[in-house]
Amino acid sequence: MCGIAGIFHCGIPKPVDPERVGRMSDALAHRGPDGSGVWTGPGVGLGHRRLSIIDVAGSPQPMHSADGRAMIVFNGEIYNYRELRRELASEGAQFRTDGDTEVILAAWARWGVECLPRLHGMFAFALYDAHRRELLLARDRLGVKPLFMAHLSDGSLAFASELKGLLAHPLLRREADPLAIEDYLAWGYVPDHRSILRGVEKLPAGHYRVLRHEAAPPPPVQWWDVDFTRRRSGATADLSAELLHHMRGAVTSRMVADVPLGAFLSGGVDSSSVVALMAESSRDPVKTCSIGFDVAALDETAYAEQVALRFGTDHSSRTVDPDDFSAVDRLATMFDEPFADASALPTWRVCQLAREKVTVALSGDGADEAFAGYRRQIFHAREEQARAVLPAALRRPVFGGLGAIWPKADWAPRPLRAKTTFQSLADDGAAGYARALGVVPPELRGALYTDRFAREIGGYRAEDPLMEMMRAAPARSGLDRAQYADLKFWLPGDILTKVDRTSMDVSLEAREPLLDHRLIEFAAQLPQRERIRGGQGKWLLKHTMRRYLPDDVLFRPKQGFVTPIAQWLRGPLAGEARAIATGARLARTGWFDEIRLGTIAEAHIAGRSDHSRLLWQLLMLDRSLDRLGISG
């Protein structure tokens, strides 16, 4: 795991200042505290920060190929590198190191961009081929590892693992993209098709880009997608056996490391499944860690300890104060872009705990997206059944009218939020799921904006790209499309961003075995009854893991990390909530109606309404703008 940065001149190959590349990569020192390096050539510069995991004593970067033709900087892990190394060696390739970086160089020399489907793992890398005079930028299938890019005024393209690497370049413009503000208000994060800064892009997951000197930069090319159009046949027992085979392979392949390795253990289905399979494959006790809260309703440590005892793990746990709001400013620095998933705080804390004992930790991320574990997916499947029976001509006036007059009840469980359900049923499936996935609905966003800012974003709505993605998805059912959206939109934008930044902030490598692409492709072909059955999501996964885990772990209600932001914003952060409308940087942008924001803040502080999610989003946006030096 590492941080990468670089500069490439797409026009005339001007000289690249190595000190500038060094400053960009040094801004990523937290991602790689074990080593650094810079290489420059005509029109190109590559920088690297290393966190040593494989071949600790060797494999420095930037690394050149055996024939001197190519140079690479690489962030990630290739889990099948040993198999690829044997195959390439049998065809004459020579290797000087024992790591996976040199395998990518040899694979490029042998197969060109067709090497990408052969790489099993998480990665973002930049590979410069001096013979072809071209730079390959590539990102893994599901977007576990990030890559930011910016077109600069001198004709170059700069890239880095995090936005802070680009911020170290003096030519980067710090001007907010108004469409990104609309996206952020809708989702609570800036999705991969946008950046908070104009002129900055993110290489999409499963895409590559080939840049050439004296040629305009071409758009990214997709090299992988997940296909929901096919269905597996066969008995449940056979599908369960195949699932277990994929899970075992995914877990054991991610246990290869030359440094201490462990796992996050929340006591939920996904992390417990990973720990169970790790224990099955390990001679030594698996090192596990979890955090809890001193509020019983938020605490899951009893379940984590139950699983740890069951598998004899070397378990560490720590209770943290739910009033852990002191790290708000640290989060803004960690993420650069505004990021409002409040579970980032406890995720960061568990990464800190893990780093005390290990350098690599396996997580359970990805199962909800792949196997339909989110409640919103289950509700969407039910709503799609209703849409199939009731014609749109009936649904729109009836449910649309009910949704308009029904009182809002965000405090209630989702099945009792009739307003949300009515609004969703009035729309088609894609629009309904966009509403379910969003944080601030379009009606409220529109009421928050000033007239000037509304003109700046024109007719753009943040939901439009998601709905277009769902409608064009390679899918057969509404549930397929919802899962496709979660894997392609929500997962890289929210979940993987959260885990990457919080783990890398403490120089910890997080690996996600349940995002192995072969496992994802298998899950996408499961019949719907193997995903959802009896109102239970992740049905086949839970059924398969019953041989390892007790029912009170497998079938208890999903919790996840909870942060008491509603209480914070009525208590110690009440002043911050008021400042959003009056004294903060956000108030000076001219984007939002100050009177409206003030009314919302006071209603929340007084306990008349719960506007905590919106106020938290605005607070994190304010902190991010301050960090980036943006006033509007």
XYZ file of C-alpha atoms in Angstrom:
632
model
C 0.000 0.000 0.000
C 1.387 3.330 -1.006
C 0.829 6.814 -2.305
C 1.620 7.775 -5.896
C 1.887 11.114 -7.699
C 3.186 12.382 -10.999
C 3.156 14.805 -13.909
C 2.835 14.061 -17.616
C 3.064 16.582 -20.462
C 0.516 15.681 -23.093
C 1.810 18.343 -25.479
C 5.459 19.162 -25.927
C 7.423 17.013 -23.411
C 8.687 19.857 -21.246
C 11.160 19.116 -18.445
C 9.556 18.078 -15.159
C 10.912 19.503 -11.915
C 11.714 16.537 -9.601
C 11.302 18.743 -6.538
C 7.721 19.512 -7.578
C 6.971 15.795 -7.948
C 8.639 15.198 -4.591
C 6.407 17.758 -2.888
C 3.333 16.112 -4.376
C 4.338 12.660 -3.166
C 5.477 13.956 0.233
C 1.958 15.285 0.773
C 1.017 11.588 0.810
C 3.621 10.538 3.374
C 0.952 9.022 5.641
C 0.167 6.506 2.899
C 3.806 5.408 2.723
C 6.053 6.169 5.697
C 8.616 3.448 4.883
C 10.282 4.926 1.811
C 10.077 7.454 -1.000
C 11.406 8.024 -4.478
C 11.147 10.303 -7.511
C 12.025 9.644 -11.149
C 11.836 12.073 -14.072
C 12.322 11.767 -17.805
C 11.482 13.981 -20.806
C 7.935 15.218 -20.178
C 7.205 12.872 -17.282
C 7.793 12.582 -13.539
C 6.737 9.859 -11.110
C 6.746 10.021 -7.313
C 6.121 7.329 -4.719
C 5.633 6.868 -0.969
C 5.940 3.271 0.239
C 4.228 1.280 2.979
C 6.204 -1.977 2.910
C 3.979 -5.078 2.882
C 5.458 -7.576 0.381
C 9.212 -7.988 -0.225
C 9.906 -5.509 2.550
C 13.641 -5.282 1.911
C 13.284 -5.023 -1.874
C 10.911 -3.582 -4.481
C 11.687 0.147 -4.137
C 9.680 2.511 -6.313
C 9.638 4.116 -8.795
C 10.691 0.793 -10.332
C 12.039 0.250 -13.831
C 11.560 -2.903 -15.865
C 14.408 -5.364 -16.371
C 15.010 -4.028 -19.891
C 14.836 -0.390 -18.747
C 11.939 0.293 -21.065
C 9.214 1.072 -18.513
C 8.898 2.757 -15.128
C 6.037 2.316 -12.629
C 4.613 3.731 -9.407
C 1.985 1.471 -7.875
C -0.487 1.655 -4.992
C -2.150 -1.583 -3.942
C -1.685 -5.339 -3.936
C -1.820 -7.960 -6.698
C -2.970 -11.122 -4.956
C -2.204 -13.530 -7.797
C 1.261 -12.111 -8.517
C 3.010 -15.396 -7.786
C 0.950 -17.268 -10.373
C 1.521 -14.500 -12.929
C 5.226 -14.467 -12.122
C 5.500 -18.208 -12.832
C 3.608 -17.831 -16.111
C 5.707 -14.885 -17.259
C 8.973 -16.544 -16.183
C 8.062 -19.601 -18.255
C 7.874 -17.275 -21.261
C 11.296 -15.770 -20.619
C 10.648 -12.872 -18.241
C 13.386 -12.217 -15.703
C 12.799 -10.874 -12.189
C 15.114 -9.156 -9.738
C 12.672 -8.769 -6.829
C 10.187 -10.932 -4.936
C 7.271 -8.484 -5.002
C 4.220 -7.799 -7.129
C 5.285 -4.454 -8.613
C 7.790 -5.990 -11.009
C 5.142 -8.490 -12.114
C 2.981 -5.617 -13.397
C 5.915 -4.340 -15.455
C 6.491 -7.777 -16.979
C 2.762 -8.238 -17.617
C 2.640 -4.881 -19.436
C 5.613 -5.867 -21.605
C 3.923 -9.158 -22.492
C 0.252 -8.195 -22.881
C -0.054 -4.371 -22.948
C -3.361 -3.077 -21.549
C -4.699 -6.626 -21.782
C -2.676 -7.297 -18.648
C -5.340 -5.541 -16.577
C -7.938 -8.371 -16.559
C -5.164 -10.732 -15.422
C -4.445 -8.675 -12.303
C -6.437 -9.827 -9.286
C -6.349 -7.241 -6.564
C -6.708 -3.608 -5.606
C -4.600 -1.075 -7.419
C -4.018 2.304 -8.925
C -0.805 2.726 -10.869
C 1.009 4.876 -13.401
C 3.307 3.103 -15.862
C 5.446 5.037 -18.321
C 6.692 3.210 -21.419
C 9.682 5.076 -22.894
C 9.575 3.116 -26.167
C 5.924 3.890 -26.801
C 6.226 7.358 -25.233
C 2.972 6.814 -23.356
C 1.703 6.741 -19.801
C -0.834 4.167 -18.612
C -3.034 5.166 -15.670
C -5.166 2.299 -14.359
C -7.551 1.667 -11.486
C -8.869 -1.610 -10.074
C -12.254 -3.067 -10.919
C -14.274 -1.790 -7.961
C -12.323 1.339 -7.063
C -10.683 0.191 -3.836
C -7.691 2.435 -4.561
C -8.222 6.066 -5.659
C -6.592 8.152 -8.373
C -7.148 11.896 -8.866
C -6.147 13.759 -12.043
C -5.967 17.451 -12.988
C -5.368 19.247 -16.283
C -3.067 22.204 -15.616
C -2.439 25.471 -17.424
C 1.028 24.423 -18.674
C -0.486 21.575 -20.699
C 0.411 18.857 -18.240
C -1.757 16.337 -16.455
C -0.962 15.827 -12.769
C -2.173 12.814 -10.806
C -2.088 11.617 -7.207
C -3.616 9.078 -4.857
C -5.374 11.842 -2.944
C -6.443 15.365 -3.725
C -3.841 16.691 -1.254
C -1.139 15.447 -3.643
C -2.548 17.694 -6.374
C -2.952 20.571 -3.923
C 0.847 20.561 -3.561
C 1.145 21.623 -7.233
C 1.250 25.431 -7.551
C -0.734 25.493 -10.816
C -3.806 23.751 -9.415
C -6.797 26.123 -9.371
C -8.799 26.082 -6.154
C -12.224 26.871 -7.535
C -15.275 24.884 -6.424
C -17.402 23.082 -8.987
C -21.033 24.063 -8.292
C -22.267 20.736 -9.687
C -20.138 18.975 -7.067
C -21.936 20.952 -4.344
C -25.271 19.707 -5.708
C -23.874 16.147 -5.806
C -22.522 16.401 -2.280
C -25.771 17.716 -0.820
C -27.650 14.840 -2.439
C -25.319 11.988 -1.454
C -23.147 13.131 1.445
C -19.981 12.649 -0.627
C -18.671 13.783 -3.998
C -19.167 10.794 -6.348
C -16.484 9.500 -8.669
C -17.801 11.315 -11.740
C -17.108 14.662 -10.069
C -14.576 16.481 -7.886
C -15.041 19.368 -5.504
C -12.540 21.376 -7.607
C -13.054 22.420 -11.217
C -10.553 20.774 -13.520
C -9.967 17.784 -11.227
C -11.199 14.324 -12.174
C -11.154 10.865 -10.634
C -10.234 7.915 -12.798
C -13.386 5.775 -12.602
C -13.213 2.296 -11.111
C -12.467 -0.392 -13.685
C -11.057 2.133 -16.176
C -7.688 2.998 -17.664
C -6.305 5.947 -19.564
C -3.377 5.983 -21.999
C -1.695 9.389 -22.398
C 0.755 10.150 -25.202
C 3.149 13.023 -25.774
C 2.016 15.480 -28.441
C -1.551 14.175 -28.361
C -4.680 15.378 -26.599
C -5.595 13.308 -23.542
C -8.204 10.682 -24.508
C -11.154 9.857 -22.237
C -10.915 6.910 -19.837
C -11.650 3.435 -21.206
C -13.673 0.908 -19.233
C -11.931 -2.461 -18.924
C -14.259 -4.195 -16.425
C -17.928 -4.176 -15.531
C -20.217 -6.391 -13.462
C -22.927 -8.200 -15.432
C -26.284 -8.994 -13.825
C -27.895 -10.300 -17.030
C -27.056 -13.985 -16.510
C -28.518 -16.334 -13.919
C -26.968 -19.382 -12.293
C -29.083 -22.521 -12.158
C -28.707 -25.340 -9.682
C -29.691 -26.348 -6.195
C -29.068 -24.098 -3.229
C -26.608 -26.631 -1.819
C -24.476 -26.434 -4.979
C -24.562 -22.642 -5.067
C -23.656 -22.551 -1.387
C -20.655 -24.812 -1.981
C -19.486 -22.619 -4.846
C -19.915 -19.478 -2.735
C -17.831 -20.973 0.065
C -15.127 -21.912 -2.437
C -14.964 -18.320 -3.705
C -14.940 -16.877 -0.184
C -12.153 -19.167 0.989
C -10.045 -18.272 -2.021
C -10.673 -14.557 -1.557
C -9.745 -14.620 2.128
C -6.638 -16.815 1.868
C -5.256 -14.819 -1.076
C -5.453 -11.667 1.049
C -3.586 -13.234 3.965
C -0.241 -13.052 2.140
C 1.970 -10.423 3.798
C 5.500 -10.055 5.135
C 4.240 -7.895 8.028
C 1.749 -8.491 10.888
C -1.789 -9.096 9.629
C -5.199 -9.132 11.331
C -8.855 -8.251 10.832
C -11.552 -5.814 11.857
C -14.265 -7.632 13.818
C -17.557 -5.864 14.486
C -19.520 -8.985 15.350
C -21.714 -8.598 12.269
C -22.190 -11.203 9.542
C -19.558 -9.940 7.133
C -16.542 -9.324 9.350
C -17.349 -12.474 11.361
C -17.403 -14.528 8.157
C -14.004 -13.188 7.137
C -12.543 -13.948 10.583
C -14.013 -17.461 10.547
C -12.329 -18.261 7.226
C -9.064 -16.644 8.330
C -9.046 -18.823 11.465
C -9.678 -21.886 9.317
C -6.587 -21.097 7.216
C -4.203 -19.905 9.925
C -2.030 -21.911 12.303
C -1.687 -18.958 14.643
C -4.492 -17.030 16.355
C -5.912 -14.333 14.104
C -5.385 -10.831 15.476
C -8.774 -9.098 15.625
C -9.921 -5.727 16.905
C -13.160 -3.916 17.555
C -14.349 -0.737 19.206
C -17.427 -0.185 21.292
C -19.371 2.663 22.852
C -20.410 3.207 26.447
C -24.000 3.521 25.240
C -25.633 0.078 25.125
C -27.798 0.828 22.097
C -24.685 1.628 20.022
C -22.383 -1.122 21.309
C -21.657 -4.369 19.435
C -18.578 -5.544 21.320
C -20.404 -8.449 23.013
C -21.020 -10.014 19.593
C -17.432 -9.363 18.521
C -16.133 -11.002 21.691
C -18.441 -13.974 21.122
C -16.967 -14.506 17.648
C -13.419 -13.931 18.918
C -13.911 -16.589 21.608
C -15.446 -19.009 19.117
C -12.382 -18.861 16.858
C -9.713 -18.283 19.476
C -8.534 -14.978 18.076
C -6.042 -12.618 19.687
C -8.685 -9.990 20.282
C -8.346 -6.316 21.238
C -11.218 -3.992 21.947
C -11.551 -0.447 23.130
C -14.454 1.636 24.276
C -14.576 5.109 22.792
C -16.575 8.089 23.875
C -19.618 8.597 21.647
C -19.023 12.329 22.119
C -15.845 12.038 20.053
C -16.476 15.230 18.080
C -12.972 16.572 18.624
C -11.745 14.960 15.396
C -14.048 16.927 13.063
C -11.200 19.072 11.745
C -8.992 16.002 11.372
C -11.653 14.401 9.161
C -11.662 17.411 6.835
C -7.899 17.103 6.409
C -8.136 13.344 5.980
C -10.719 13.429 3.185
C -9.898 16.760 1.454
C -13.261 16.694 -0.326
C -16.352 17.116 1.865
C -17.405 13.746 3.274
C -20.414 13.413 5.574
C -20.627 9.704 6.380
C -20.509 10.050 10.169
C -19.295 6.451 10.550
C -15.906 7.728 9.339
C -15.080 8.702 12.928
C -15.476 5.237 14.495
C -13.894 3.665 11.401
C -10.831 5.852 11.957
C -10.739 4.855 15.614
C -10.805 1.120 14.824
C -8.024 1.669 12.264
C -5.963 3.367 14.978
C -6.516 0.382 17.277
C -5.602 -2.125 14.565
C -2.414 -0.257 13.680
C -1.099 -0.774 17.208
C -0.634 -4.491 16.417
C -0.770 -5.012 12.637
C 0.090 -3.328 9.351
C -2.592 -5.116 7.304
C -6.238 -5.653 8.321
C -8.963 -7.545 6.470
C -12.458 -6.058 6.499
C -15.940 -7.317 5.667
C -16.831 -4.513 3.260
C -18.675 -5.355 0.040
C -21.083 -8.122 1.057
C -24.117 -5.836 1.410
C -23.642 -4.480 -2.105
C -22.929 -7.885 -3.670
C -25.529 -10.021 -1.886
C -28.374 -7.513 -1.279
C -27.809 -6.876 2.416
C -29.130 -3.315 2.639
C -32.696 -2.737 3.787
C -33.150 -0.211 1.000
C -32.486 -2.995 -1.534
C -35.121 -5.235 0.061
C -37.673 -2.396 0.120
C -36.823 -1.564 -3.488
C -37.447 -5.156 -4.564
C -40.891 -4.987 -2.938
C -41.640 -1.623 -4.517
C -40.673 -3.009 -7.919
C -43.238 -5.766 -7.453
C -45.863 -3.075 -6.841
C -44.713 -1.108 -9.893
C -45.061 -4.217 -12.034
C -48.723 -4.557 -10.995
C -49.787 -0.906 -10.941
C -49.429 1.120 -14.177
C -47.519 4.388 -14.045
C -50.649 6.301 -15.095
C -52.249 5.202 -11.821
C -49.188 5.336 -9.577
C -48.103 8.883 -10.394
C -51.291 10.781 -9.496
C -52.301 8.552 -6.564
C -48.968 8.025 -4.809
C -47.582 11.379 -5.922
C -50.556 13.132 -4.314
C -50.263 11.115 -1.115
C -46.523 11.779 -0.943
C -47.110 15.520 -1.269
C -49.546 15.747 1.667
C -48.218 13.034 3.982
C -46.232 14.300 7.010
C -42.478 13.725 7.046
C -41.289 11.173 9.665
C -37.523 10.730 9.419
C -37.511 9.540 13.037
C -39.591 6.453 12.194
C -38.323 3.086 10.901
C -38.240 2.967 7.111
C -41.377 0.774 6.735
C -43.353 3.442 8.612
C -42.095 6.372 6.558
C -45.131 6.413 4.317
C -44.181 9.736 2.741
C -40.913 8.289 1.441
C -42.654 5.146 0.188
C -45.400 7.097 -1.598
C -42.872 9.406 -3.263
C -40.828 6.411 -4.389
C -43.836 4.525 -5.808
C -44.871 7.591 -7.812
C -41.562 7.382 -9.720
C -40.024 4.657 -11.844
C -37.573 2.246 -10.224
C -34.429 4.246 -10.928
C -35.890 7.502 -9.602
C -37.314 5.722 -6.571
C -33.999 4.116 -5.689
C -32.145 7.393 -6.172
C -34.487 8.916 -3.601
C -33.856 6.003 -1.202
C -30.069 6.270 -1.607
C -29.940 10.047 -1.240
C -29.569 12.132 1.919
C -31.121 15.512 1.078
C -34.034 15.236 -1.394
C -34.163 17.539 -4.426
C -37.087 19.570 -3.039
C -35.134 20.532 0.072
C -31.926 21.221 -1.854
C -33.784 23.566 -4.143
C -35.224 25.423 -1.158
C -31.737 25.860 0.352
C -30.064 27.406 -2.710
C -29.913 31.101 -3.475
C -31.256 32.190 -6.860
C -27.704 32.875 -8.054
C -26.475 29.407 -7.164
C -29.566 27.776 -8.694
C -28.690 29.532 -11.965
C -25.096 28.267 -11.712
C -26.135 24.624 -11.617
C -28.799 25.173 -14.276
C -31.166 22.242 -14.618
C -28.676 19.708 -13.293
C -29.918 17.297 -10.624
C -27.531 15.024 -8.733
C -29.869 12.062 -9.204
C -29.618 12.187 -13.016
C -26.262 10.341 -13.432
C -27.361 7.594 -11.021
C -30.686 7.107 -12.792
C -28.953 6.980 -16.177
C -26.557 4.369 -14.792
C -29.406 2.224 -13.475
C -31.452 2.429 -16.659
C -28.438 1.415 -18.787
C -27.229 -1.262 -16.353
C -26.561 -4.808 -17.635
C -29.394 -6.143 -15.485
C -32.621 -8.135 -15.561
C -34.555 -6.872 -12.555
C -35.028 -3.835 -10.373
C -32.998 -5.478 -7.615
C -30.169 -6.068 -10.111
C -30.184 -2.391 -11.020
C -30.174 -1.304 -7.399
C -27.202 -3.553 -6.619
C -25.424 -2.365 -9.749
C -25.854 1.240 -8.573
C -24.548 0.342 -5.133
C -21.472 -1.396 -6.554
C -20.665 1.256 -9.147
C -21.780 4.482 -7.459
C -22.205 4.172 -3.677
C -19.384 1.716 -2.985
C -16.452 3.677 -4.522
C -17.873 7.073 -3.592
C -18.705 6.395 0.040
C -17.645 3.051 1.553
C -14.273 2.568 -0.126
C -13.371 6.247 0.170
C -14.084 6.065 3.902
C -11.992 2.928 4.451
C -9.106 4.087 2.257
C -8.709 7.501 3.877
C -9.199 6.396 7.492
C -6.846 3.417 7.164
C -4.192 5.261 5.179
C -4.255 8.142 7.644
C -2.675 5.759 10.173
C -0.543 3.907 7.574
C -2.692 0.761 7.755
C -3.445 -1.378 4.711
C -7.107 -2.476 4.594
C -8.014 -5.411 2.359
C -11.559 -6.338 1.322
C -11.807 -10.081 0.493
C -15.569 -9.910 -0.092
C -14.846 -7.562 -3.015
C -12.843 -10.200 -4.887
C -14.075 -9.723 -8.449
C -14.751 -13.430 -8.969
C -16.962 -13.416 -5.887
C -18.750 -10.282 -7.125
C -19.323 -11.822 -10.566
C -20.695 -15.000 -8.972
C -23.041 -13.035 -6.704
C -24.365 -11.006 -9.659
C -25.591 -14.226 -11.299
C -27.509 -15.528 -8.288
C -31.287 -15.870 -8.665
C -33.140 -13.281 -6.632
C -34.467 -15.949 -4.228
C -30.849 -16.731 -3.255
C -30.239 -13.090 -2.405
C -33.507 -12.195 -0.643
C -35.724 -14.772 1.007
C -38.277 -14.395 3.778
C -37.510 -10.697 4.040
C -33.830 -11.501 4.740
C -31.075 -10.028 2.579
C -27.769 -11.834 1.962
C -29.740 -15.087 2.279
C -27.277 -17.446 0.562
C -24.316 -15.935 2.406
C -26.032 -16.388 5.781
C -27.172 -19.896 4.875
C -23.611 -20.819 3.842
C -22.020 -19.446 6.999
C -24.348 -21.306 9.394
C -21.713 -24.037 9.600
C -19.374 -21.425 11.148
C -21.495 -18.834 12.957
C -24.471 -18.938 15.354
C -27.868 -17.613 14.348
C -27.727 -14.723 16.825
C -24.764 -13.365 14.835
C -26.153 -14.211 11.395
C -29.722 -13.027 11.801
C -29.631 -10.171 14.304
C -30.665 -6.718 13.023
C -27.949 -4.837 11.170
C -26.325 -2.084 13.251
C -23.168 -0.638 11.753
C -21.180 2.205 13.273
C -23.416 4.908 14.718
C -22.304 8.410 15.645
C -24.654 10.585 17.764
C -24.475 13.652 15.570
C -28.026 14.765 16.443
C -27.000 15.142 20.092
C -23.702 16.827 19.181
C -25.473 19.464 17.123
C -27.869 20.208 20.002
C -25.043 20.275 22.528
C -21.312 20.880 22.080
C -21.623 21.645 18.349
C -24.738 23.836 18.571
C -22.593 26.921 18.062
C -21.106 25.334 14.945
C -24.611 24.655 13.627
C -25.589 28.324 14.090
C -22.348 29.525 12.491
C -23.155 27.644 9.290
C -25.755 30.299 8.515
C -23.909 33.350 9.783
C -20.179 33.266 10.448
C -18.639 30.246 8.757
C -16.857 30.161 5.401
C -19.927 28.436 3.969
C -22.038 31.505 4.692
C -19.687 33.625 2.599
C -20.045 31.521 -0.547
C -23.450 32.927 -1.466
C -24.672 29.422 -2.306
C -27.283 29.009 0.412
C -30.194 31.027 1.781
C -28.883 32.226 5.171
C -32.350 32.742 6.654
C -33.391 29.231 5.659
C -30.202 27.734 7.117
C -30.676 29.659 10.347
C -34.260 28.438 10.697
C -33.150 24.825 10.152
C -30.332 25.118 12.696
C -32.552 26.657 15.384
C -35.313 24.096 14.842
C -32.809 21.302 15.342
C -31.119 22.850 18.379
C -34.528 23.418 20.008
C -35.509 19.802 19.372
C -38.474 20.668 17.142
C -37.016 18.746 14.182
C -34.145 16.414 13.425
C -31.997 18.112 10.786
C -28.796 16.460 12.013
C -27.793 14.819 8.731
C -28.196 18.036 6.758
C -26.401 20.131 9.373
C -23.568 17.591 9.593
C -23.220 17.724 5.807
C -23.056 21.505 5.861
C -20.571 21.468 8.737
C -18.262 19.067 6.902
C -18.636 21.112 3.710
C -17.633 24.236 5.634
C -14.579 22.470 7.073
C -13.572 21.174 3.654
C -13.871 24.614 2.036
C -11.711 26.026 4.802
C -9.126 23.275 4.281
C -9.094 23.895 0.517
C -9.068 27.685 0.817
C -12.306 28.149 -1.131
C -14.704 31.017 -0.479
C -17.152 30.317 -3.290
